[in-house]
Amino acid sequence: MMNWLENEIKSKRSELDTQEPNLDRMWAGIEPQLTKPVRQLNWQRWLTVAAAACFIFAVGYFMSEKSGSVDVAETEEVMNIADVDPELGREETMLVLEFQERQMKLAEYTLDDEDLNIFFYELSQIDSLDHELRLNIGKVKNQKKLLQALLDNYKKRIRIVDQMIRDIEKKERRENRKKGSYV
Amino acid sequence: MDQIELINQCRLGSRKAQHELFRLYARPMYHVAWRIVGDSMESEEVVQEAFIKVFSRLDQFEGKATLGAWIKRIVINQALNAIRKKKVYTQDVDEVEIAAEENEEVVAQPITVDEINQAIQNLPTGSRVIVGLHLLEDYKHTEIAQMLDISESTSRSQYMRGRKMLAEELKIRMART
């Protein structure tokens, strides 16, 4: 139930947006970007070739670890976690492997259920954020927190894929029960 | 041009259609961003980045939600990323537990729009974001929890805390006048 304050604010809601943005300036910042191709991961397409992609990613990842070159998943110049903190780099390796394991399991299922779209969206959001954070490795003052945020992103991805698998399996069990009841 | 045609034209890369879609939604989206980041220039940047994403992901829009709701989610995510980056993930949202039904002292006098806006802007970031999303943008705590990667109960307790601080802030402002 709303209290007096909430009611008062709700009753004035339409008047609260008093700030005036400069739309022309904003559009001027957007328009030049629209001509450039936007690089983004297409999770659904990627997951259909998950096994192969995982293999390539794993090989590339360890190659980059050995050579100290840039992360294979990025085209812009970024540093690896291991370049800054070898211990966290090892933790990243473990998380990458754990995530790949989940992806391979996920690839065993049919992923055309529309209910899964929200998970793909969340994963793509984490990718965008991850990319932005990676560009700051070695550049910001509080490296430890930034690297920890990158590791947390792996953990979030793992949790999301786990939830997807649980949802798919739950749905399968439900459908099997339904089929069984007709027999 | 109707909305479906406008979306199709945008998908085909028509600059005119993209500009029209931007003009339609930019102002309300700016206000959504401003409620989260609390700064005009930064809000403009958030909306710019969000619209670049909108145009690049328009193929993924399936029409399950309204176009406005879909764009708003992208703007909110972009704004949340902006405040997270600023704090380099030090503290997403304070995990403060308060009694759920703690009553605020009622400020039963008319409040001006300006007083409400200033009081909301003076809230700590975590509370301001949740008060904005729940009270002004009508998101449910389950949705807010998902957006902020926190539990639903944290969203509720943060909201109660924010509402209490808002009442106190308004009481102080009104005592001054």
mmCIF file of C-alpha atoms in Angstrom:
data_model
loop_
_atom_site.group_PDB
_atom_site.id
_atom_site.type_symbol
_atom_site.label_atom_id
_atom_site.label_comp_id
_atom_site.label_asym_id
_atom_site.label_seq_id
_atom_site.Cartn_x
_atom_site.Cartn_y
_atom_site.Cartn_z
ATOM 1 C CA MET A 1 0.000 0.000 0.000
ATOM 2 C CA MET A 2 1.336 3.439 -0.897
ATOM 3 C CA ASN A 3 1.950 5.974 1.836
ATOM 4 C CA TRP A 4 1.200 9.684 1.716
ATOM 5 C CA LEU A 5 4.603 10.628 0.312
ATOM 6 C CA GLU A 6 4.392 8.072 -2.507
ATOM 7 C CA ASN A 7 0.917 9.269 -3.422
ATOM 8 C CA GLU A 8 2.076 12.876 -3.436
ATOM 9 C CA ILE A 9 5.057 12.091 -5.696
ATOM 10 C CA LYS A 10 2.957 9.879 -8.010
ATOM 11 C CA SER A 11 0.371 12.634 -8.376
ATOM 12 C CA LYS A 12 3.121 14.987 -9.584
ATOM 13 C CA ARG A 13 4.979 12.388 -11.672
ATOM 14 C CA SER A 14 4.240 13.979 -15.041
ATOM 15 C CA GLU A 15 5.614 17.341 -13.862
ATOM 16 C CA LEU A 16 8.869 15.976 -12.444
ATOM 17 C CA ASP A 17 10.801 15.729 -15.714
ATOM 18 C CA THR A 18 11.865 19.342 -15.842
ATOM 19 C CA GLN A 19 15.394 18.928 -17.249
ATOM 20 C CA GLU A 20 15.770 19.875 -20.916
ATOM 21 C CA PRO A 21 18.323 17.866 -22.885
ATOM 22 C CA ASN A 22 20.111 19.247 -25.930
ATOM 23 C CA LEU A 23 18.754 16.861 -28.567
ATOM 24 C CA ASP A 24 20.789 18.307 -31.441
ATOM 25 C CA ARG A 25 24.035 17.901 -29.544
ATOM 26 C CA MET A 26 23.084 14.345 -28.604
ATOM 27 C CA TRP A 27 22.204 13.403 -32.175
ATOM 28 C CA ALA A 28 25.469 14.946 -33.379
ATOM 29 C CA GLY A 29 27.253 12.472 -31.103
ATOM 30 C CA ILE A 30 25.218 9.509 -32.327
ATOM 31 C CA GLU A 31 25.087 10.015 -36.081
ATOM 32 C CA PRO A 32 28.802 9.531 -36.896
ATOM 33 C CA GLN A 33 28.782 6.284 -34.898
ATOM 34 C CA LEU A 34 25.980 4.847 -37.004
ATOM 35 C CA THR A 35 28.135 4.641 -40.094
ATOM 36 C CA LYS A 36 30.602 2.347 -38.365
ATOM 37 C CA PRO A 37 29.812 -1.355 -38.192
ATOM 38 C CA VAL A 38 28.982 -2.263 -34.619
ATOM 39 C CA ARG A 39 30.924 -5.198 -33.297
ATOM 40 C CA GLN A 40 28.891 -7.466 -31.076
ATOM 41 C CA LEU A 41 28.685 -11.096 -30.151
ATOM 42 C CA ASN A 42 25.681 -12.977 -31.394
ATOM 43 C CA TRP A 43 25.219 -15.489 -28.627
ATOM 44 C CA GLN A 44 22.621 -17.640 -30.299
ATOM 45 C CA ARG A 45 24.656 -18.098 -33.431
ATOM 46 C CA TRP A 46 27.780 -18.569 -31.413
ATOM 47 C CA LEU A 47 26.271 -21.225 -29.226
ATOM 48 C CA THR A 48 25.235 -23.344 -32.197
ATOM 49 C CA VAL A 49 28.911 -23.893 -32.850
ATOM 50 C CA ALA A 50 29.808 -23.858 -29.187
ATOM 51 C CA ALA A 51 32.019 -26.908 -29.150
ATOM 52 C CA ALA A 52 34.195 -25.666 -31.977
ATOM 53 C CA ALA A 53 34.266 -22.138 -30.643
ATOM 54 C CA CYS A 54 35.285 -23.339 -27.190
ATOM 55 C CA PHE A 55 38.177 -25.263 -28.647
ATOM 56 C CA ILE A 56 39.399 -22.288 -30.674
ATOM 57 C CA PHE A 57 38.910 -19.951 -27.720
ATOM 58 C CA ALA A 58 40.786 -22.261 -25.359
ATOM 59 C CA VAL A 59 43.710 -22.667 -27.750
ATOM 60 C CA GLY A 60 43.803 -18.928 -28.448
ATOM 61 C CA TYR A 61 43.524 -18.080 -24.784
ATOM 62 C CA PHE A 62 46.453 -20.225 -23.750
ATOM 63 C CA MET A 63 48.494 -19.046 -26.711
ATOM 64 C CA SER A 64 47.920 -15.446 -25.637
ATOM 65 C CA GLU A 65 48.791 -16.330 -22.043
ATOM 66 C CA LYS A 66 52.103 -17.776 -23.188
ATOM 67 C CA SER A 67 53.000 -15.071 -25.650
ATOM 68 C CA GLY A 68 51.645 -12.203 -23.551
ATOM 69 C CA SER A 69 49.752 -10.927 -26.577
ATOM 70 C CA VAL A 70 46.289 -9.399 -26.510
ATOM 71 C CA ASP A 71 43.140 -11.331 -25.671
ATOM 72 C CA VAL A 72 41.957 -13.220 -28.740
ATOM 73 C CA ALA A 73 38.363 -12.246 -28.085
ATOM 74 C CA GLU A 74 39.143 -8.568 -28.649
ATOM 75 C CA THR A 75 40.287 -6.710 -31.699
ATOM 76 C CA GLU A 76 41.311 -3.560 -29.830
ATOM 77 C CA GLU A 77 44.510 -3.434 -27.799
ATOM 78 C CA VAL A 78 43.771 -4.663 -24.330
ATOM 79 C CA MET A 79 45.842 -6.258 -21.601
ATOM 80 C CA ASN A 80 45.113 -9.597 -19.975
ATOM 81 C CA ILE A 81 44.352 -10.000 -16.299
ATOM 82 C CA ALA A 82 47.461 -12.181 -16.014
ATOM 83 C CA ASP A 83 49.619 -9.311 -17.308
ATOM 84 C CA VAL A 84 48.684 -7.267 -14.263
ATOM 85 C CA ASP A 85 48.103 -9.908 -11.614
ATOM 86 C CA PRO A 86 49.326 -13.468 -12.316
ATOM 87 C CA GLU A 87 47.372 -14.898 -9.374
ATOM 88 C CA LEU A 88 44.063 -13.437 -10.593
ATOM 89 C CA GLY A 89 45.127 -14.522 -14.087
ATOM 90 C CA ARG A 90 45.194 -18.112 -12.863
ATOM 91 C CA GLU A 91 41.762 -17.629 -11.318
ATOM 92 C CA GLU A 92 40.552 -16.296 -14.673
ATOM 93 C CA THR A 93 41.893 -19.403 -16.415
ATOM 94 C CA MET A 94 39.897 -21.619 -14.043
ATOM 95 C CA LEU A 95 36.744 -19.543 -14.595
ATOM 96 C CA VAL A 96 37.203 -19.601 -18.383
ATOM 97 C CA LEU A 97 37.447 -23.390 -18.271
ATOM 98 C CA GLU A 98 34.431 -23.633 -15.987
ATOM 99 C CA PHE A 99 32.424 -21.364 -18.295
ATOM 100 C CA GLN A 100 33.444 -23.351 -21.368
ATOM 101 C CA GLU A 101 32.325 -26.540 -19.674
ATOM 102 C CA ARG A 102 28.881 -24.978 -19.103
ATOM 103 C CA GLN A 103 28.710 -23.747 -22.703
ATOM 104 C CA MET A 104 29.434 -27.217 -24.012
ATOM 105 C CA LYS A 105 26.659 -28.607 -21.846
ATOM 106 C CA LEU A 106 24.304 -25.873 -23.034
ATOM 107 C CA ALA A 107 25.166 -26.635 -26.665
ATOM 108 C CA GLU A 108 23.673 -30.109 -26.182
ATOM 109 C CA TYR A 109 20.206 -28.591 -25.958
ATOM 110 C CA THR A 110 17.955 -26.970 -28.548
ATOM 111 C CA LEU A 111 18.116 -23.252 -27.915
ATOM 112 C CA ASP A 112 15.198 -21.972 -29.952
ATOM 113 C CA ASP A 113 12.923 -21.400 -26.944
ATOM 114 C CA GLU A 114 11.935 -17.728 -26.830
ATOM 115 C CA ASP A 115 11.965 -17.820 -23.022
ATOM 116 C CA LEU A 116 15.750 -18.050 -23.262
ATOM 117 C CA ASN A 117 16.072 -14.689 -25.030
ATOM 118 C CA ILE A 118 16.304 -12.757 -21.780
ATOM 119 C CA PHE A 119 19.361 -14.832 -20.814
ATOM 120 C CA PHE A 120 21.044 -14.161 -24.152
ATOM 121 C CA TYR A 121 20.303 -10.480 -23.676
ATOM 122 C CA GLU A 122 21.844 -10.519 -20.184
ATOM 123 C CA LEU A 123 24.911 -12.330 -21.531
ATOM 124 C CA SER A 124 25.352 -9.754 -24.283
ATOM 125 C CA GLN A 125 25.041 -6.977 -21.679
ATOM 126 C CA ILE A 126 27.812 -8.582 -19.622
ATOM 127 C CA ASP A 127 29.930 -8.830 -22.779
ATOM 128 C CA SER A 128 29.525 -5.115 -23.455
ATOM 129 C CA LEU A 129 30.439 -4.194 -19.904
ATOM 130 C CA ASP A 130 33.323 -6.660 -19.894
ATOM 131 C CA HIS A 131 34.695 -5.131 -23.063
ATOM 132 C CA GLU A 132 34.605 -1.628 -21.594
ATOM 133 C CA LEU A 133 36.288 -2.769 -18.390
ATOM 134 C CA ARG A 134 39.011 -4.643 -20.284
ATOM 135 C CA LEU A 135 39.989 -1.488 -22.118
ATOM 136 C CA ASN A 136 40.922 -0.037 -18.714
ATOM 137 C CA ILE A 137 43.236 -2.836 -17.586
ATOM 138 C CA GLY A 138 46.560 -1.266 -16.705
ATOM 139 C CA LYS A 139 45.102 2.223 -17.004
ATOM 140 C CA VAL A 140 43.032 2.871 -13.883
ATOM 141 C CA LYS A 141 44.293 3.366 -10.360
ATOM 142 C CA ASN A 142 42.305 0.690 -8.589
ATOM 143 C CA GLN A 143 43.340 -2.317 -10.681
ATOM 144 C CA LYS A 144 42.406 -4.903 -8.077
ATOM 145 C CA LYS A 145 38.733 -3.907 -8.118
ATOM 146 C CA LEU A 146 38.609 -3.738 -11.881
ATOM 147 C CA LEU A 147 40.155 -7.204 -12.233
ATOM 148 C CA GLN A 148 37.794 -8.538 -9.587
ATOM 149 C CA ALA A 149 34.867 -7.089 -11.565
ATOM 150 C CA LEU A 150 36.101 -8.962 -14.649
ATOM 151 C CA LEU A 151 36.287 -12.207 -12.684
ATOM 152 C CA ASP A 152 32.812 -11.526 -11.285
ATOM 153 C CA ASN A 153 31.578 -11.221 -14.876
ATOM 154 C CA TYR A 154 32.686 -14.822 -15.520
ATOM 155 C CA LYS A 155 30.851 -15.914 -12.370
ATOM 156 C CA LYS A 156 27.718 -14.085 -13.527
ATOM 157 C CA ARG A 157 27.943 -15.743 -16.947
ATOM 158 C CA ILE A 158 28.298 -19.141 -15.296
ATOM 159 C CA ARG A 159 25.260 -18.461 -13.085
ATOM 160 C CA ILE A 160 23.206 -17.373 -16.106
ATOM 161 C CA VAL A 161 24.137 -20.460 -18.162
ATOM 162 C CA ASP A 162 23.414 -22.685 -15.126
ATOM 163 C CA GLN A 163 19.993 -21.081 -14.824
ATOM 164 C CA MET A 164 19.368 -21.620 -18.550
ATOM 165 C CA ILE A 165 20.245 -25.303 -18.214
ATOM 166 C CA ARG A 166 17.993 -25.643 -15.155
ATOM 167 C CA ASP A 167 15.105 -23.968 -17.002
ATOM 168 C CA ILE A 168 15.551 -26.152 -20.080
ATOM 169 C CA GLU A 169 15.723 -29.327 -18.006
ATOM 170 C CA LYS A 170 12.684 -28.299 -15.975
ATOM 171 C CA LYS A 171 10.733 -27.708 -19.167
ATOM 172 C CA GLU A 172 11.848 -31.055 -20.599
ATOM 173 C CA ARG A 173 10.780 -32.863 -17.417
ATOM 174 C CA ARG A 174 7.402 -31.123 -17.555
ATOM 175 C CA GLU A 175 6.893 -32.122 -21.193
ATOM 176 C CA ASN A 176 7.942 -35.705 -20.495
ATOM 177 C CA ARG A 177 5.474 -35.902 -17.619
ATOM 178 C CA LYS A 178 2.758 -34.556 -19.911
ATOM 179 C CA LYS A 179 3.585 -37.161 -22.576
ATOM 180 C CA GLY A 180 3.611 -39.881 -19.892
ATOM 181 C CA SER A 181 0.158 -38.935 -18.713
ATOM 182 C CA TYR A 182 -1.266 -39.629 -22.175
ATOM 183 C CA VAL A 183 0.214 -43.129 -22.330
ATOM 184 C CA MET B 1 5.216 6.735 -40.985
ATOM 185 C CA ASP B 2 3.744 4.223 -38.486
ATOM 186 C CA GLN B 3 5.919 2.578 -35.870
ATOM 187 C CA ILE B 4 6.413 -0.731 -37.703
ATOM 188 C CA GLU B 5 7.458 1.101 -40.840
ATOM 189 C CA LEU B 6 9.722 3.352 -38.784
ATOM 190 C CA ILE B 7 11.429 0.316 -37.196
ATOM 191 C CA ASN B 8 11.840 -1.370 -40.585
ATOM 192 C CA GLN B 9 13.354 1.765 -42.089
ATOM 193 C CA CYS B 10 15.733 2.053 -39.140
ATOM 194 C CA ARG B 11 16.741 -1.581 -39.595
ATOM 195 C CA LEU B 12 17.541 -0.816 -43.228
ATOM 196 C CA GLY B 13 19.784 2.001 -42.027
ATOM 197 C CA SER B 14 17.664 4.996 -43.077
ATOM 198 C CA ARG B 15 19.250 7.967 -41.318
ATOM 199 C CA LYS B 16 16.000 9.941 -41.565
ATOM 200 C CA ALA B 17 14.047 7.190 -39.802
ATOM 201 C CA GLN B 18 16.757 6.774 -37.166
ATOM 202 C CA HIS B 19 16.623 10.496 -36.465
ATOM 203 C CA GLU B 20 12.843 10.385 -36.193
ATOM 204 C CA LEU B 21 12.955 7.472 -33.765
ATOM 205 C CA PHE B 22 15.595 9.288 -31.716
ATOM 206 C CA ARG B 23 13.447 12.458 -31.623
ATOM 207 C CA LEU B 24 10.459 10.428 -30.455
ATOM 208 C CA TYR B 25 12.171 8.781 -27.504
ATOM 209 C CA ALA B 26 15.273 10.831 -26.616
ATOM 210 C CA ARG B 27 13.639 13.262 -24.179
ATOM 211 C CA PRO B 28 11.880 10.700 -21.932
ATOM 212 C CA MET B 29 14.945 8.444 -22.083
ATOM 213 C CA TYR B 30 17.150 11.343 -21.016
ATOM 214 C CA HIS B 31 14.975 11.778 -17.922
ATOM 215 C CA VAL B 32 15.246 8.077 -17.103
ATOM 216 C CA ALA B 33 19.061 8.325 -17.369
ATOM 217 C CA TRP B 34 19.161 11.536 -15.348
ATOM 218 C CA ARG B 35 17.299 9.893 -12.473
ATOM 219 C CA ILE B 36 20.040 7.249 -12.326
ATOM 220 C CA VAL B 37 23.276 9.134 -13.041
ATOM 221 C CA GLY B 38 22.170 12.503 -11.606
ATOM 222 C CA ASP B 39 24.169 14.668 -14.015
ATOM 223 C CA SER B 40 22.950 16.327 -17.235
ATOM 224 C CA MET B 41 26.061 15.907 -19.397
ATOM 225 C CA GLU B 42 26.561 12.333 -18.285
ATOM 226 C CA SER B 43 22.891 11.594 -18.932
ATOM 227 C CA GLU B 44 23.271 12.879 -22.494
ATOM 228 C CA GLU B 45 26.276 10.596 -22.974
ATOM 229 C CA VAL B 46 24.344 7.645 -21.566
ATOM 230 C CA VAL B 47 21.463 8.266 -23.974
ATOM 231 C CA GLN B 48 23.869 8.627 -26.896
ATOM 232 C CA GLU B 49 25.534 5.297 -26.114
ATOM 233 C CA ALA B 50 22.165 3.681 -25.544
ATOM 234 C CA PHE B 51 20.771 4.828 -28.903
ATOM 235 C CA ILE B 52 23.861 3.563 -30.704
ATOM 236 C CA LYS B 53 23.080 0.184 -29.124
ATOM 237 C CA VAL B 54 19.378 0.535 -29.968
ATOM 238 C CA PHE B 55 20.122 1.024 -33.668
ATOM 239 C CA SER B 56 22.650 -1.780 -33.775
ATOM 240 C CA ARG B 57 20.326 -4.210 -31.971
ATOM 241 C CA LEU B 58 17.024 -3.290 -33.548
ATOM 242 C CA ASP B 59 17.017 -6.672 -35.307
ATOM 243 C CA GLN B 60 16.704 -8.260 -31.872
ATOM 244 C CA PHE B 61 13.551 -6.309 -31.033
ATOM 245 C CA GLU B 62 10.748 -8.845 -31.234
ATOM 246 C CA GLY B 63 7.831 -6.681 -30.230
ATOM 247 C CA LYS B 64 7.123 -8.601 -27.010
ATOM 248 C CA ALA B 65 7.359 -5.355 -25.061
ATOM 249 C CA THR B 66 6.630 -1.926 -26.496
ATOM 250 C CA LEU B 67 9.479 -0.260 -28.343
ATOM 251 C CA GLY B 68 9.628 2.394 -25.607
ATOM 252 C CA ALA B 69 9.959 -0.234 -22.860
ATOM 253 C CA TRP B 70 12.670 -2.032 -24.834
ATOM 254 C CA ILE B 71 14.655 1.190 -25.380
ATOM 255 C CA LYS B 72 14.151 2.146 -21.732
ATOM 256 C CA ARG B 73 15.747 -1.128 -20.571
ATOM 257 C CA ILE B 74 18.793 -0.426 -22.736
ATOM 258 C CA VAL B 75 19.030 3.141 -21.377
ATOM 259 C CA ILE B 76 18.740 1.895 -17.782
ATOM 260 C CA ASN B 77 21.452 -0.728 -18.315
ATOM 261 C CA GLN B 78 23.705 1.871 -19.907
ATOM 262 C CA ALA B 79 23.102 4.287 -17.011
ATOM 263 C CA LEU B 80 23.776 1.567 -14.438
ATOM 264 C CA ASN B 81 27.009 0.669 -16.223
ATOM 265 C CA ALA B 82 28.006 4.335 -16.089
ATOM 266 C CA ILE B 83 27.568 4.577 -12.329
ATOM 267 C CA ARG B 84 29.217 1.206 -11.768
ATOM 268 C CA LYS B 85 32.221 2.253 -13.828
ATOM 269 C CA LYS B 86 32.541 5.460 -11.854
ATOM 270 C CA LYS B 87 32.766 3.514 -8.626
ATOM 271 C CA VAL B 88 34.790 0.722 -10.292
ATOM 272 C CA TYR B 89 32.432 -1.775 -8.708
ATOM 273 C CA THR B 90 33.318 -0.811 -5.164
ATOM 274 C CA GLN B 91 29.790 -1.031 -3.908
ATOM 275 C CA ASP B 92 26.888 -1.643 -6.250
ATOM 276 C CA VAL B 93 24.172 -1.166 -3.702
ATOM 277 C CA ASP B 94 24.543 -1.031 0.065
ATOM 278 C CA GLU B 95 23.227 -4.185 1.667
ATOM 279 C CA VAL B 96 21.368 -2.354 4.393
ATOM 280 C CA GLU B 97 18.551 -4.111 6.104
ATOM 281 C CA ILE B 98 15.862 -2.041 7.774
ATOM 282 C CA ALA B 99 12.552 -2.943 9.255
ATOM 283 C CA ALA B 100 10.289 -3.365 6.257
ATOM 284 C CA GLU B 101 7.341 -1.540 7.690
ATOM 285 C CA GLU B 102 9.200 1.204 9.505
ATOM 286 C CA ASN B 103 6.960 4.219 9.291
ATOM 287 C CA GLU B 104 8.167 7.591 8.143
ATOM 288 C CA GLU B 105 6.871 10.636 9.857
ATOM 289 C CA VAL B 106 4.238 11.986 7.501
ATOM 290 C CA VAL B 107 4.927 15.338 5.869
ATOM 291 C CA ALA B 108 1.297 16.097 5.147
ATOM 292 C CA GLN B 109 1.702 19.424 3.359
ATOM 293 C CA PRO B 110 1.887 20.136 -0.364
ATOM 294 C CA ILE B 111 5.388 19.646 -1.808
ATOM 295 C CA THR B 112 6.649 21.406 -4.922
ATOM 296 C CA VAL B 113 8.064 19.593 -7.946
ATOM 297 C CA ASP B 114 11.383 21.318 -7.370
ATOM 298 C CA GLU B 115 11.566 20.128 -3.764
ATOM 299 C CA ILE B 116 10.826 16.548 -4.806
ATOM 300 C CA ASN B 117 13.481 16.610 -7.547
ATOM 301 C CA GLN B 118 16.135 18.069 -5.263
ATOM 302 C CA ALA B 119 15.331 15.649 -2.462
ATOM 303 C CA ILE B 120 15.578 12.671 -4.825
ATOM 304 C CA GLN B 121 18.876 13.916 -6.240
ATOM 305 C CA ASN B 122 20.267 14.229 -2.700
ATOM 306 C CA LEU B 123 19.698 10.557 -1.931
ATOM 307 C CA PRO B 124 22.769 8.264 -1.936
ATOM 308 C CA THR B 125 23.260 6.662 -5.378
ATOM 309 C CA GLY B 126 21.988 3.185 -4.437
ATOM 310 C CA SER B 127 18.768 4.468 -2.894
ATOM 311 C CA ARG B 128 18.250 7.088 -5.601
ATOM 312 C CA VAL B 129 18.450 4.450 -8.323
ATOM 313 C CA ILE B 130 15.950 2.152 -6.628
ATOM 314 C CA VAL B 131 13.543 4.956 -5.669
ATOM 315 C CA GLY B 132 13.700 6.215 -9.265
ATOM 316 C CA LEU B 133 13.111 2.806 -10.808
ATOM 317 C CA HIS B 134 10.332 1.730 -8.447
ATOM 318 C CA LEU B 135 8.482 4.917 -7.607
ATOM 319 C CA LEU B 136 8.959 6.923 -10.806
ATOM 320 C CA GLU B 137 9.447 4.277 -13.502
ATOM 321 C CA ASP B 138 7.088 1.690 -11.970
ATOM 322 C CA TYR B 139 9.464 -1.267 -12.118
ATOM 323 C CA LYS B 140 8.699 -4.131 -9.740
ATOM 324 C CA HIS B 141 11.277 -5.184 -7.159
ATOM 325 C CA THR B 142 11.776 -8.485 -9.016
ATOM 326 C CA GLU B 143 12.738 -6.537 -12.146
ATOM 327 C CA ILE B 144 14.979 -4.136 -10.219
ATOM 328 C CA ALA B 145 16.698 -7.064 -8.502
ATOM 329 C CA GLN B 146 17.463 -8.559 -11.901
ATOM 330 C CA MET B 147 18.764 -5.266 -13.307
ATOM 331 C CA LEU B 148 21.048 -4.588 -10.362
ATOM 332 C CA ASP B 149 22.049 -8.185 -9.677
ATOM 333 C CA ILE B 150 20.806 -7.958 -6.098
ATOM 334 C CA SER B 151 18.146 -9.877 -4.212
ATOM 335 C CA GLU B 152 14.523 -8.824 -4.258
ATOM 336 C CA SER B 153 14.599 -8.284 -0.498
ATOM 337 C CA THR B 154 17.616 -5.975 -0.838
ATOM 338 C CA SER B 155 15.731 -3.980 -3.449
ATOM 339 C CA ARG B 156 12.757 -3.697 -1.082
ATOM 340 C CA SER B 157 14.818 -2.715 1.947
ATOM 341 C CA GLN B 158 16.834 -0.204 -0.098
ATOM 342 C CA TYR B 159 13.609 1.289 -1.355
ATOM 343 C CA MET B 160 12.167 1.580 2.174
ATOM 344 C CA ARG B 161 15.396 3.172 3.322
ATOM 345 C CA GLY B 162 15.359 5.606 0.391
ATOM 346 C CA ARG B 163 11.729 6.512 1.006
ATOM 347 C CA LYS B 164 12.490 7.201 4.659
ATOM 348 C CA MET B 165 15.463 9.412 3.742
ATOM 349 C CA LEU B 166 13.310 11.178 1.165
ATOM 350 C CA ALA B 167 10.695 11.982 3.808
ATOM 351 C CA GLU B 168 13.374 13.293 6.160
ATOM 352 C CA GLU B 169 14.965 15.384 3.392
ATOM 353 C CA LEU B 170 11.602 16.900 2.463
ATOM 354 C CA LYS B 171 10.820 17.615 6.103
ATOM 355 C CA ILE B 172 14.067 19.572 6.438
ATOM 356 C CA ARG B 173 13.418 21.484 3.216
ATOM 357 C CA MET B 174 9.901 22.383 4.291
ATOM 358 C CA ALA B 175 11.049 23.483 7.738
ATOM 359 C CA ARG B 176 13.385 25.957 6.004
ATOM 360 C CA THR B 177 10.553 27.559 4.037
#
